[in-house]
Amino acid sequence: MARRARGGSPELEALDLGHLALFVGMRVNALVLEKVHAAGFPGLRQGHGYVVQHLLEAPRTISELAELLGVTQQAASKTVAELRTLGIVEAAPSEDARTRRIRLSERGHAAIDTTRAIRAEFETRFRRAQGAQVVDETRRVLAAVLESLGGAETVRRRRVREPR
């Protein structure tokens, strides 16, 4: 149990590693999305990234996306429709008219590049504020913890599913 400071608020350094890592990730993701929206990609949300991770590898059908995401075809179709409206995905050319595949559009690739650049800015900020050695060691520790919990392969294979 985390120790509490005045007013019942938990002391940050007393939080367990899992929660602290989660809260850092949530805050970084929120700040990244603010910057992504301001950079010309309004409407994108964190949940869209779970679809995009699968389209980085190759065009996919709605059925394939649904299976990879662990959701219904209707849910996958809804998210793809949102991404299509935002110009992030488009229909991929297909030799088989019965099979419709979705791929990242040029705008989708630009959104990924923008997001990666913004994340790199945060990385630079962390390295300046905390020191490169501390950031590198923190990364090693978190990677080792993820590995020890059996979650590393899911990340390596881009099979991270949206939390429920």
CSV table of N, CA and C in Angstrom, one decimal:
chain,number,residue,atom,x,y,z
A,1,MET,N,0.9,-1.2,0.0
A,1,MET,CA,0.0,0.0,0.0
A,1,MET,C,0.9,1.2,0.0
A,2,ALA,N,0.6,2.2,-0.8
A,2,ALA,CA,1.4,3.4,-0.9
A,2,ALA,C,1.1,4.3,0.3
A,3,ARG,N,2.2,4.9,0.8
A,3,ARG,CA,2.2,5.8,1.9
A,3,ARG,C,1.4,7.1,1.4
A,4,ARG,N,0.7,7.7,2.3
A,4,ARG,CA,0.0,8.9,2.0
A,4,ARG,C,0.6,10.2,2.6
A,5,ALA,N,0.6,11.2,1.8
A,5,ALA,CA,1.0,12.5,2.2
A,5,ALA,C,-0.2,13.2,2.8
A,6,ARG,N,0.0,14.5,3.2
A,6,ARG,CA,-1.1,15.3,3.7
A,6,ARG,C,-2.3,15.2,2.7
A,7,GLY,N,-3.5,15.2,3.2
A,7,GLY,CA,-4.7,15.2,2.4
A,7,GLY,C,-5.0,13.9,1.8
A,8,GLY,N,-4.3,12.8,2.1
A,8,GLY,CA,-4.6,11.5,1.6
A,8,GLY,C,-4.0,11.2,0.3
A,9,SER,N,-3.2,12.1,-0.3
A,9,SER,CA,-2.7,11.8,-1.6
A,9,SER,C,-1.5,10.8,-1.5
A,10,PRO,N,-1.4,9.9,-2.4
A,10,PRO,CA,-0.2,9.0,-2.3
A,10,PRO,C,1.1,9.6,-2.7
A,11,GLU,N,2.2,9.2,-2.0
A,11,GLU,CA,3.5,9.7,-2.4
A,11,GLU,C,3.9,9.0,-3.7
A,12,LEU,N,4.3,9.7,-4.7
A,12,LEU,CA,4.6,9.1,-6.0
A,12,LEU,C,5.6,8.0,-5.9
A,13,GLU,N,6.7,8.2,-5.1
A,13,GLU,CA,7.7,7.3,-5.0
A,13,GLU,C,7.3,6.0,-4.2
A,14,ALA,N,6.2,6.1,-3.6
A,14,ALA,CA,5.7,4.9,-2.8
A,14,ALA,C,4.8,4.0,-3.7
A,15,LEU,N,4.4,4.5,-4.9
A,15,LEU,CA,3.5,3.7,-5.7
A,15,LEU,C,4.3,2.5,-6.2
A,16,ASP,N,3.6,1.4,-6.5
A,16,ASP,CA,4.2,0.2,-7.0
A,16,ASP,C,4.7,0.5,-8.4
A,17,LEU,N,5.7,-0.2,-8.9
A,17,LEU,CA,6.3,0.0,-10.2
A,17,LEU,C,5.3,0.0,-11.3
A,18,GLY,N,4.4,-1.0,-11.3
A,18,GLY,CA,3.4,-1.1,-12.3
A,18,GLY,C,2.5,0.1,-12.5
A,19,HIS,N,2.0,0.6,-11.4
A,19,HIS,CA,1.1,1.8,-11.4
A,19,HIS,C,1.9,3.0,-11.9
A,20,LEU,N,3.1,3.2,-11.3
A,20,LEU,CA,3.9,4.4,-11.7
A,20,LEU,C,4.2,4.3,-13.2
A,21,ALA,N,4.6,3.2,-13.7
A,21,ALA,CA,4.9,3.1,-15.2
A,21,ALA,C,3.7,3.3,-16.0
A,22,LEU,N,2.5,2.8,-15.5
A,22,LEU,CA,1.3,3.1,-16.2
A,22,LEU,C,0.9,4.5,-16.3
A,23,PHE,N,1.1,5.2,-15.1
A,23,PHE,CA,0.7,6.6,-15.1
A,23,PHE,C,1.7,7.5,-15.9
A,24,VAL,N,2.9,7.1,-15.9
A,24,VAL,CA,3.9,7.9,-16.8
A,24,VAL,C,3.5,7.7,-18.2
A,25,GLY,N,3.2,6.4,-18.6
A,25,GLY,CA,2.8,6.2,-20.0
A,25,GLY,C,1.5,6.9,-20.4
A,26,MET,N,0.6,6.9,-19.5
A,26,MET,CA,-0.7,7.6,-19.8
A,26,MET,C,-0.5,9.1,-20.0
A,27,ARG,N,0.4,9.7,-19.1
A,27,ARG,CA,0.6,11.1,-19.3
A,27,ARG,C,1.4,11.4,-20.5
A,28,VAL,N,2.4,10.7,-20.8
A,28,VAL,CA,3.1,10.9,-22.1
A,28,VAL,C,2.2,10.7,-23.3
A,29,ASN,N,1.4,9.7,-23.3
A,29,ASN,CA,0.5,9.5,-24.4
A,29,ASN,C,-0.5,10.7,-24.6
A,30,ALA,N,-1.0,11.2,-23.5
A,30,ALA,CA,-1.9,12.4,-23.5
A,30,ALA,C,-1.2,13.6,-24.1
A,31,LEU,N,0.0,13.8,-23.7
A,31,LEU,CA,0.8,15.0,-24.2
A,31,LEU,C,1.1,14.8,-25.7
A,32,VAL,N,1.5,13.6,-26.0
A,32,VAL,CA,1.8,13.3,-27.4
A,32,VAL,C,0.6,13.5,-28.3
A,33,LEU,N,-0.6,13.0,-27.9
A,33,LEU,CA,-1.8,13.3,-28.6
A,33,LEU,C,-2.1,14.7,-28.8
A,34,GLU,N,-1.9,15.5,-27.7
A,34,GLU,CA,-2.2,17.0,-27.8
A,34,GLU,C,-1.3,17.6,-29.0
A,35,LYS,N,-0.1,17.2,-29.0
A,35,LYS,CA,0.9,17.7,-30.0
A,35,LYS,C,0.5,17.2,-31.4
A,36,VAL,N,0.1,15.9,-31.5
A,36,VAL,CA,-0.3,15.3,-32.8
A,36,VAL,C,-1.5,16.1,-33.3
A,37,HIS,N,-2.4,16.3,-32.5
A,37,HIS,CA,-3.6,17.1,-32.9
A,37,HIS,C,-3.2,18.5,-33.4
A,38,ALA,N,-2.4,19.1,-32.6
A,38,ALA,CA,-1.9,20.5,-33.0
A,38,ALA,C,-1.1,20.5,-34.3
A,39,ALA,N,-0.5,19.3,-34.6
A,39,ALA,CA,0.4,19.2,-35.8
A,39,ALA,C,-0.5,18.9,-37.1
A,40,GLY,N,-1.8,18.9,-36.9
A,40,GLY,CA,-2.6,18.7,-38.1
A,40,GLY,C,-3.3,17.4,-38.2
A,41,PHE,N,-3.4,16.6,-37.1
A,41,PHE,CA,-4.0,15.3,-37.1
A,41,PHE,C,-5.1,15.3,-36.0
A,42,PRO,N,-6.0,16.2,-36.0
A,42,PRO,CA,-7.1,16.2,-35.0
A,42,PRO,C,-7.9,14.9,-35.2
A,43,GLY,N,-8.5,14.5,-34.1
A,43,GLY,CA,-9.4,13.3,-34.1
A,43,GLY,C,-8.7,12.0,-33.9
A,44,LEU,N,-7.4,11.9,-34.0
A,44,LEU,CA,-6.7,10.7,-33.7
A,44,LEU,C,-6.8,10.5,-32.2
A,45,ARG,N,-6.9,9.2,-31.8
A,45,ARG,CA,-6.9,8.8,-30.4
A,45,ARG,C,-6.1,7.6,-30.1
A,46,GLN,N,-5.8,7.4,-28.9
A,46,GLN,CA,-4.8,6.3,-28.6
A,46,GLN,C,-5.3,5.0,-29.1
A,47,GLY,N,-6.6,4.7,-29.1
A,47,GLY,CA,-7.1,3.4,-29.6
A,47,GLY,C,-6.9,3.2,-31.0
A,48,HIS,N,-6.7,4.2,-31.8
A,48,HIS,CA,-6.4,4.1,-33.2
A,48,HIS,C,-5.0,3.4,-33.4
A,49,GLY,N,-4.1,3.6,-32.5
A,49,GLY,CA,-2.8,3.1,-32.6
A,49,GLY,C,-2.8,1.5,-32.6
A,50,TYR,N,-3.7,0.9,-32.0
A,50,TYR,CA,-3.8,-0.5,-31.9
A,50,TYR,C,-4.1,-1.1,-33.3
A,51,VAL,N,-4.8,-0.4,-34.1
A,51,VAL,CA,-5.1,-0.8,-35.5
A,51,VAL,C,-3.9,-0.5,-36.4
A,52,VAL,N,-3.3,0.7,-36.2
A,52,VAL,CA,-2.2,1.2,-37.0
A,52,VAL,C,-1.0,0.2,-36.9
A,53,GLN,N,-0.8,-0.3,-35.6
A,53,GLN,CA,0.4,-1.2,-35.4
A,53,GLN,C,0.3,-2.4,-36.4
A,54,HIS,N,-0.9,-2.9,-36.7
A,54,HIS,CA,-1.0,-4.0,-37.6
A,54,HIS,C,-0.9,-3.7,-39.1
A,55,LEU,N,-1.2,-2.4,-39.4
A,55,LEU,CA,-1.1,-2.0,-40.8
A,55,LEU,C,0.3,-1.6,-41.1
A,56,LEU,N,1.2,-1.4,-40.2
A,56,LEU,CA,2.6,-1.1,-40.4
A,56,LEU,C,3.2,-2.3,-41.2
A,57,GLU,N,2.8,-3.5,-40.9
A,57,GLU,CA,3.4,-4.7,-41.5
A,57,GLU,C,2.9,-4.9,-42.9
A,58,ALA,N,1.6,-4.8,-43.1
A,58,ALA,CA,1.0,-5.1,-44.4
A,58,ALA,C,-0.5,-4.7,-44.4
A,59,PRO,N,-1.1,-4.5,-45.6
A,59,PRO,CA,-2.5,-4.3,-45.6
A,59,PRO,C,-3.2,-5.5,-45.0
A,60,ARG,N,-4.4,-5.2,-44.4
A,60,ARG,CA,-5.2,-6.3,-43.7
A,60,ARG,C,-6.6,-6.2,-44.1
A,61,THR,N,-7.3,-7.3,-44.0
A,61,THR,CA,-8.8,-7.3,-44.1
A,61,THR,C,-9.4,-6.9,-42.7
A,62,ILE,N,-10.6,-6.6,-42.7
A,62,ILE,CA,-11.3,-6.3,-41.4
A,62,ILE,C,-11.3,-7.5,-40.6
A,63,SER,N,-11.5,-8.7,-41.1
A,63,SER,CA,-11.5,-9.9,-40.4
A,63,SER,C,-10.1,-10.2,-39.7
A,64,GLU,N,-9.1,-9.9,-40.5
A,64,GLU,CA,-7.7,-10.1,-39.9
A,64,GLU,C,-7.5,-9.1,-38.8
A,65,LEU,N,-7.9,-7.9,-39.0
A,65,LEU,CA,-7.7,-6.9,-37.9
A,65,LEU,C,-8.5,-7.2,-36.7
A,66,ALA,N,-9.7,-7.7,-36.9
A,66,ALA,CA,-10.6,-8.1,-35.7
A,66,ALA,C,-9.9,-9.2,-34.9
A,67,GLU,N,-9.4,-10.2,-35.6
A,67,GLU,CA,-8.7,-11.3,-35.0
A,67,GLU,C,-7.5,-10.8,-34.2
A,68,LEU,N,-6.7,-10.0,-34.9
A,68,LEU,CA,-5.4,-9.5,-34.2
A,68,LEU,C,-5.7,-8.6,-33.0
A,69,LEU,N,-6.8,-7.9,-33.1
A,69,LEU,CA,-7.2,-6.9,-32.0
A,69,LEU,C,-8.0,-7.6,-30.9
A,70,GLY,N,-8.5,-8.8,-31.2
A,70,GLY,CA,-9.3,-9.5,-30.2
A,70,GLY,C,-10.7,-8.9,-30.0
A,71,VAL,N,-11.2,-8.3,-31.1
A,71,VAL,CA,-12.5,-7.7,-31.1
A,71,VAL,C,-13.4,-8.3,-32.2
A,72,THR,N,-14.7,-7.8,-32.2
A,72,THR,CA,-15.6,-8.3,-33.2
A,72,THR,C,-15.3,-7.6,-34.6
A,73,GLN,N,-15.8,-8.2,-35.6
A,73,GLN,CA,-15.6,-7.5,-36.9
A,73,GLN,C,-16.3,-6.1,-37.0
A,74,GLN,N,-17.4,-6.0,-36.3
A,74,GLN,CA,-18.1,-4.7,-36.2
A,74,GLN,C,-17.2,-3.7,-35.5
A,75,ALA,N,-16.6,-4.1,-34.4
A,75,ALA,CA,-15.7,-3.1,-33.7
A,75,ALA,C,-14.5,-2.7,-34.6
A,76,ALA,N,-13.9,-3.7,-35.2
A,76,ALA,CA,-12.8,-3.4,-36.1
A,76,ALA,C,-13.2,-2.5,-37.3
A,77,SER,N,-14.4,-2.8,-37.8
A,77,SER,CA,-14.9,-2.0,-38.9
A,77,SER,C,-15.2,-0.6,-38.5
A,78,LYS,N,-15.7,-0.4,-37.3
A,78,LYS,CA,-16.0,1.0,-36.8
A,78,LYS,C,-14.7,1.8,-36.7
A,79,THR,N,-13.7,1.2,-36.1
A,79,THR,CA,-12.4,1.9,-36.0
A,79,THR,C,-11.8,2.2,-37.3
A,80,VAL,N,-11.8,1.3,-38.2
A,80,VAL,CA,-11.3,1.5,-39.6
A,80,VAL,C,-12.1,2.6,-40.3
A,81,ALA,N,-13.4,2.7,-40.1
A,81,ALA,CA,-14.2,3.8,-40.6
A,81,ALA,C,-13.8,5.1,-40.1
A,82,GLU,N,-13.5,5.2,-38.8
A,82,GLU,CA,-13.0,6.4,-38.2
A,82,GLU,C,-11.7,6.8,-38.8
A,83,LEU,N,-10.8,5.9,-38.9
A,83,LEU,CA,-9.5,6.1,-39.5
A,83,LEU,C,-9.6,6.5,-41.0
A,84,ARG,N,-10.5,6.0,-41.7
A,84,ARG,CA,-10.8,6.3,-43.1
A,84,ARG,C,-11.3,7.8,-43.2
A,85,THR,N,-12.2,8.2,-42.3
A,85,THR,CA,-12.7,9.5,-42.2
A,85,THR,C,-11.6,10.5,-42.0
A,86,LEU,N,-10.6,10.1,-41.1
A,86,LEU,CA,-9.5,11.0,-40.8
A,86,LEU,C,-8.4,11.0,-41.9
A,87,GLY,N,-8.6,10.1,-42.9
A,87,GLY,CA,-7.6,10.0,-44.0
A,87,GLY,C,-6.4,9.2,-43.6
A,88,ILE,N,-6.4,8.4,-42.6
A,88,ILE,CA,-5.3,7.7,-42.1
A,88,ILE,C,-5.1,6.4,-42.8
A,89,VAL,N,-6.2,5.8,-43.2
A,89,VAL,CA,-6.2,4.5,-44.0
A,89,VAL,C,-7.0,4.6,-45.3
A,90,GLU,N,-6.8,3.7,-46.2
A,90,GLU,CA,-7.5,3.7,-47.4
A,90,GLU,C,-7.6,2.2,-47.9
A,91,ALA,N,-8.4,2.0,-48.9
A,91,ALA,CA,-8.5,0.7,-49.5
A,91,ALA,C,-7.2,0.4,-50.2
A,92,ALA,N,-6.7,-0.8,-50.1
A,92,ALA,CA,-5.5,-1.2,-50.8
A,92,ALA,C,-5.9,-1.9,-52.1
A,93,PRO,N,-5.1,-1.7,-53.2
A,93,PRO,CA,-5.4,-2.3,-54.4
A,93,PRO,C,-5.4,-3.9,-54.2
A,94,SER,N,-6.3,-4.5,-54.9
A,94,SER,CA,-6.4,-6.0,-54.7
A,94,SER,C,-6.7,-6.6,-56.1
A,95,GLU,N,-6.1,-7.8,-56.3
A,95,GLU,CA,-6.4,-8.5,-57.5
A,95,GLU,C,-7.6,-9.4,-57.4
A,96,ASP,N,-8.0,-9.6,-56.1
A,96,ASP,CA,-9.2,-10.4,-55.8
A,96,ASP,C,-10.3,-9.4,-55.3
A,97,ALA,N,-11.3,-9.2,-56.1
A,97,ALA,CA,-12.4,-8.2,-55.7
A,97,ALA,C,-13.1,-8.6,-54.5
A,98,ARG,N,-13.1,-9.9,-54.2
A,98,ARG,CA,-13.8,-10.4,-53.0
A,98,ARG,C,-13.1,-10.1,-51.7
A,99,THR,N,-11.8,-9.8,-51.8
A,99,THR,CA,-11.0,-9.5,-50.6
A,99,THR,C,-10.7,-8.0,-50.6
A,100,ARG,N,-11.2,-7.3,-49.6
A,100,ARG,CA,-10.9,-5.9,-49.5
A,100,ARG,C,-9.9,-5.7,-48.3
A,101,ARG,N,-8.8,-5.1,-48.7
A,101,ARG,CA,-7.8,-4.9,-47.7
A,101,ARG,C,-7.6,-3.4,-47.4
A,102,ILE,N,-7.2,-3.1,-46.2
A,102,ILE,CA,-7.0,-1.7,-45.8
A,102,ILE,C,-5.5,-1.5,-45.6
A,103,ARG,N,-5.0,-0.3,-46.0
A,103,ARG,CA,-3.6,0.0,-45.8
A,103,ARG,C,-3.5,1.4,-45.2
A,104,LEU,N,-2.3,1.8,-44.7
A,104,LEU,CA,-2.1,3.1,-44.3
A,104,LEU,C,-2.0,4.0,-45.6
A,105,SER,N,-2.6,5.2,-45.5
A,105,SER,CA,-2.5,6.2,-46.6
A,105,SER,C,-1.2,7.0,-46.4
A,106,GLU,N,-1.0,7.8,-47.4
A,106,GLU,CA,0.2,8.7,-47.2
A,106,GLU,C,0.0,9.6,-46.0
A,107,ARG,N,-1.2,10.0,-45.7
A,107,ARG,CA,-1.5,10.8,-44.5
A,107,ARG,C,-1.2,10.0,-43.3
A,108,GLY,N,-1.6,8.7,-43.3
A,108,GLY,CA,-1.3,7.8,-42.2
A,108,GLY,C,0.1,7.7,-41.9
A,109,HIS,N,0.9,7.5,-42.9
A,109,HIS,CA,2.4,7.4,-42.7
A,109,HIS,C,2.9,8.8,-42.2
A,110,ALA,N,2.4,9.9,-42.6
A,110,ALA,CA,2.8,11.2,-42.1
A,110,ALA,C,2.4,11.3,-40.6
A,111,ALA,N,1.2,10.8,-40.2
A,111,ALA,CA,0.8,10.8,-38.8
A,111,ALA,C,1.8,10.0,-38.0
A,112,ILE,N,2.2,8.9,-38.5
A,112,ILE,CA,3.2,8.0,-37.8
A,112,ILE,C,4.5,8.7,-37.6
A,113,ASP,N,5.0,9.3,-38.7
A,113,ASP,CA,6.2,10.1,-38.7
A,113,ASP,C,6.2,11.2,-37.7
A,114,THR,N,5.0,11.9,-37.7
A,114,THR,CA,4.8,13.0,-36.7
A,114,THR,C,4.8,12.5,-35.3
A,115,THR,N,4.1,11.5,-35.0
A,115,THR,CA,4.0,10.9,-33.7
A,115,THR,C,5.4,10.5,-33.2
A,116,ARG,N,6.2,9.8,-34.1
A,116,ARG,CA,7.5,9.4,-33.7
A,116,ARG,C,8.4,10.5,-33.4
A,117,ALA,N,8.3,11.6,-34.2
A,117,ALA,CA,9.1,12.8,-34.0
A,117,ALA,C,8.8,13.4,-32.6
A,118,ILE,N,7.5,13.5,-32.3
A,118,ILE,CA,7.1,14.1,-31.0
A,118,ILE,C,7.6,13.2,-29.9
A,119,ARG,N,7.5,11.9,-30.0
A,119,ARG,CA,8.0,11.0,-29.0
A,119,ARG,C,9.5,11.2,-28.8
A,120,ALA,N,10.2,11.4,-29.9
A,120,ALA,CA,11.7,11.6,-29.8
A,120,ALA,C,12.0,12.9,-29.1
A,121,GLU,N,11.1,14.0,-29.3
A,121,GLU,CA,11.3,15.2,-28.5
A,121,GLU,C,11.1,15.0,-27.0
A,122,PHE,N,10.2,14.2,-26.6
A,122,PHE,CA,10.0,13.8,-25.2
A,122,PHE,C,11.2,13.1,-24.7
A,123,GLU,N,11.7,12.1,-25.5
A,123,GLU,CA,12.9,11.4,-25.1
A,123,GLU,C,14.1,12.3,-24.9
A,124,THR,N,14.3,13.3,-25.7
A,124,THR,CA,15.3,14.3,-25.6
A,124,THR,C,15.1,15.1,-24.3
A,125,ARG,N,13.9,15.5,-24.1
A,125,ARG,CA,13.5,16.2,-22.8
A,125,ARG,C,13.8,15.4,-21.6
A,126,PHE,N,13.5,14.1,-21.6
A,126,PHE,CA,13.8,13.3,-20.4
A,126,PHE,C,15.3,13.1,-20.2
A,127,ARG,N,16.0,13.0,-21.3
A,127,ARG,CA,17.5,12.8,-21.2
A,127,ARG,C,18.1,14.0,-20.7
A,128,ARG,N,17.6,15.2,-21.1
A,128,ARG,CA,18.2,16.5,-20.5
A,128,ARG,C,17.8,16.6,-19.1
A,129,ALA,N,16.6,16.3,-18.7
A,129,ALA,CA,16.2,16.6,-17.3
A,129,ALA,C,16.7,15.5,-16.3
A,130,GLN,N,16.7,14.3,-16.7
A,130,GLN,CA,17.1,13.2,-15.8
A,130,GLN,C,18.5,12.7,-16.1
A,131,GLY,N,19.0,12.9,-17.2
A,131,GLY,CA,20.3,12.4,-17.6
A,131,GLY,C,20.2,11.2,-18.5
A,132,ALA,N,21.0,11.1,-19.5
A,132,ALA,CA,21.0,10.0,-20.4
A,132,ALA,C,21.2,8.6,-19.7
A,133,GLN,N,22.1,8.6,-18.8
A,133,GLN,CA,22.4,7.3,-18.1
A,133,GLN,C,21.1,6.8,-17.3
A,134,VAL,N,20.5,7.7,-16.6
A,134,VAL,CA,19.3,7.4,-15.9
A,134,VAL,C,18.2,6.9,-16.8
A,135,VAL,N,17.9,7.6,-17.9
A,135,VAL,CA,16.9,7.2,-18.9
A,135,VAL,C,17.2,5.8,-19.4
A,136,ASP,N,18.5,5.6,-19.8
A,136,ASP,CA,18.9,4.3,-20.4
A,136,ASP,C,18.7,3.2,-19.4
A,137,GLU,N,19.1,3.4,-18.2
A,137,GLU,CA,18.9,2.4,-17.1
A,137,GLU,C,17.5,2.1,-16.8
A,138,THR,N,16.7,3.2,-16.8
A,138,THR,CA,15.2,3.0,-16.6
A,138,THR,C,14.6,2.2,-17.7
A,139,ARG,N,15.0,2.4,-18.9
A,139,ARG,CA,14.5,1.7,-20.0
A,139,ARG,C,14.9,0.2,-19.9
A,140,ARG,N,16.2,-0.1,-19.5
A,140,ARG,CA,16.6,-1.4,-19.3
A,140,ARG,C,15.8,-2.1,-18.2
A,141,VAL,N,15.6,-1.4,-17.1
A,141,VAL,CA,14.8,-2.0,-16.0
A,141,VAL,C,13.4,-2.4,-16.4
A,142,LEU,N,12.8,-1.4,-17.1
A,142,LEU,CA,11.4,-1.7,-17.5
A,142,LEU,C,11.3,-2.8,-18.5
A,143,ALA,N,12.3,-2.8,-19.5
A,143,ALA,CA,12.3,-3.9,-20.4
A,143,ALA,C,12.5,-5.3,-19.8
A,144,ALA,N,13.4,-5.3,-18.8
A,144,ALA,CA,13.6,-6.6,-18.0
A,144,ALA,C,12.4,-7.0,-17.3
A,145,VAL,N,11.7,-6.0,-16.7
A,145,VAL,CA,10.5,-6.3,-15.9
A,145,VAL,C,9.4,-6.9,-16.9
A,146,LEU,N,9.3,-6.2,-18.0
A,146,LEU,CA,8.3,-6.7,-19.0
A,146,LEU,C,8.6,-8.1,-19.5
A,147,GLU,N,9.9,-8.4,-19.7
A,147,GLU,CA,10.4,-9.7,-20.1
A,147,GLU,C,10.0,-10.7,-19.0
A,148,SER,N,10.3,-10.4,-17.8
A,148,SER,CA,10.1,-11.3,-16.7
A,148,SER,C,8.6,-11.6,-16.5
A,149,LEU,N,7.8,-10.7,-16.9
A,149,LEU,CA,6.3,-10.9,-16.7
A,149,LEU,C,5.7,-11.6,-18.0
A,150,GLY,N,6.5,-11.9,-19.0
A,150,GLY,CA,6.0,-12.6,-20.1
A,150,GLY,C,5.3,-11.7,-21.2
A,151,GLY,N,5.5,-10.4,-21.1
A,151,GLY,CA,4.9,-9.5,-22.0
A,151,GLY,C,5.7,-9.0,-23.2
A,152,ALA,N,7.0,-9.3,-23.2
A,152,ALA,CA,7.9,-8.7,-24.2
A,152,ALA,C,7.6,-9.2,-25.6
A,153,GLU,N,7.3,-10.5,-25.7
A,153,GLU,CA,7.0,-11.0,-27.1
A,153,GLU,C,5.8,-10.4,-27.7
A,154,THR,N,4.8,-10.1,-26.9
A,154,THR,CA,3.6,-9.4,-27.5
A,154,THR,C,4.0,-8.1,-28.1
A,155,VAL,N,4.9,-7.4,-27.4
A,155,VAL,CA,5.3,-6.1,-27.9
A,155,VAL,C,6.2,-6.3,-29.2
A,156,ARG,N,7.1,-7.2,-29.1
A,156,ARG,CA,8.0,-7.4,-30.3
A,156,ARG,C,7.2,-7.8,-31.5
A,157,ARG,N,6.1,-8.6,-31.4
A,157,ARG,CA,5.3,-9.0,-32.5
A,157,ARG,C,4.2,-8.0,-32.9
A,158,ARG,N,4.2,-6.9,-32.2
A,158,ARG,CA,3.2,-5.9,-32.4
A,158,ARG,C,1.8,-6.5,-32.2
A,159,ARG,N,1.6,-7.1,-31.1
A,159,ARG,CA,0.3,-7.8,-30.8
A,159,ARG,C,-0.3,-7.2,-29.5
A,160,VAL,N,0.0,-6.0,-29.2
A,160,VAL,CA,-0.5,-5.4,-28.0
A,160,VAL,C,-2.0,-5.0,-28.3
A,161,ARG,N,-2.8,-5.4,-27.3
A,161,ARG,CA,-4.2,-5.2,-27.5
A,161,ARG,C,-4.7,-4.1,-26.6
A,162,GLU,N,-5.7,-3.3,-27.0
A,162,GLU,CA,-6.2,-2.2,-26.2
A,162,GLU,C,-6.7,-2.8,-24.9
A,163,PRO,N,-6.4,-2.1,-23.8
A,163,PRO,CA,-6.9,-2.5,-22.5
A,163,PRO,C,-8.4,-2.5,-22.4
A,164,ARG,N,-9.0,-3.4,-21.7
A,164,ARG,CA,-10.5,-3.4,-21.5
A,164,ARG,C,-10.8,-3.1,-20.1
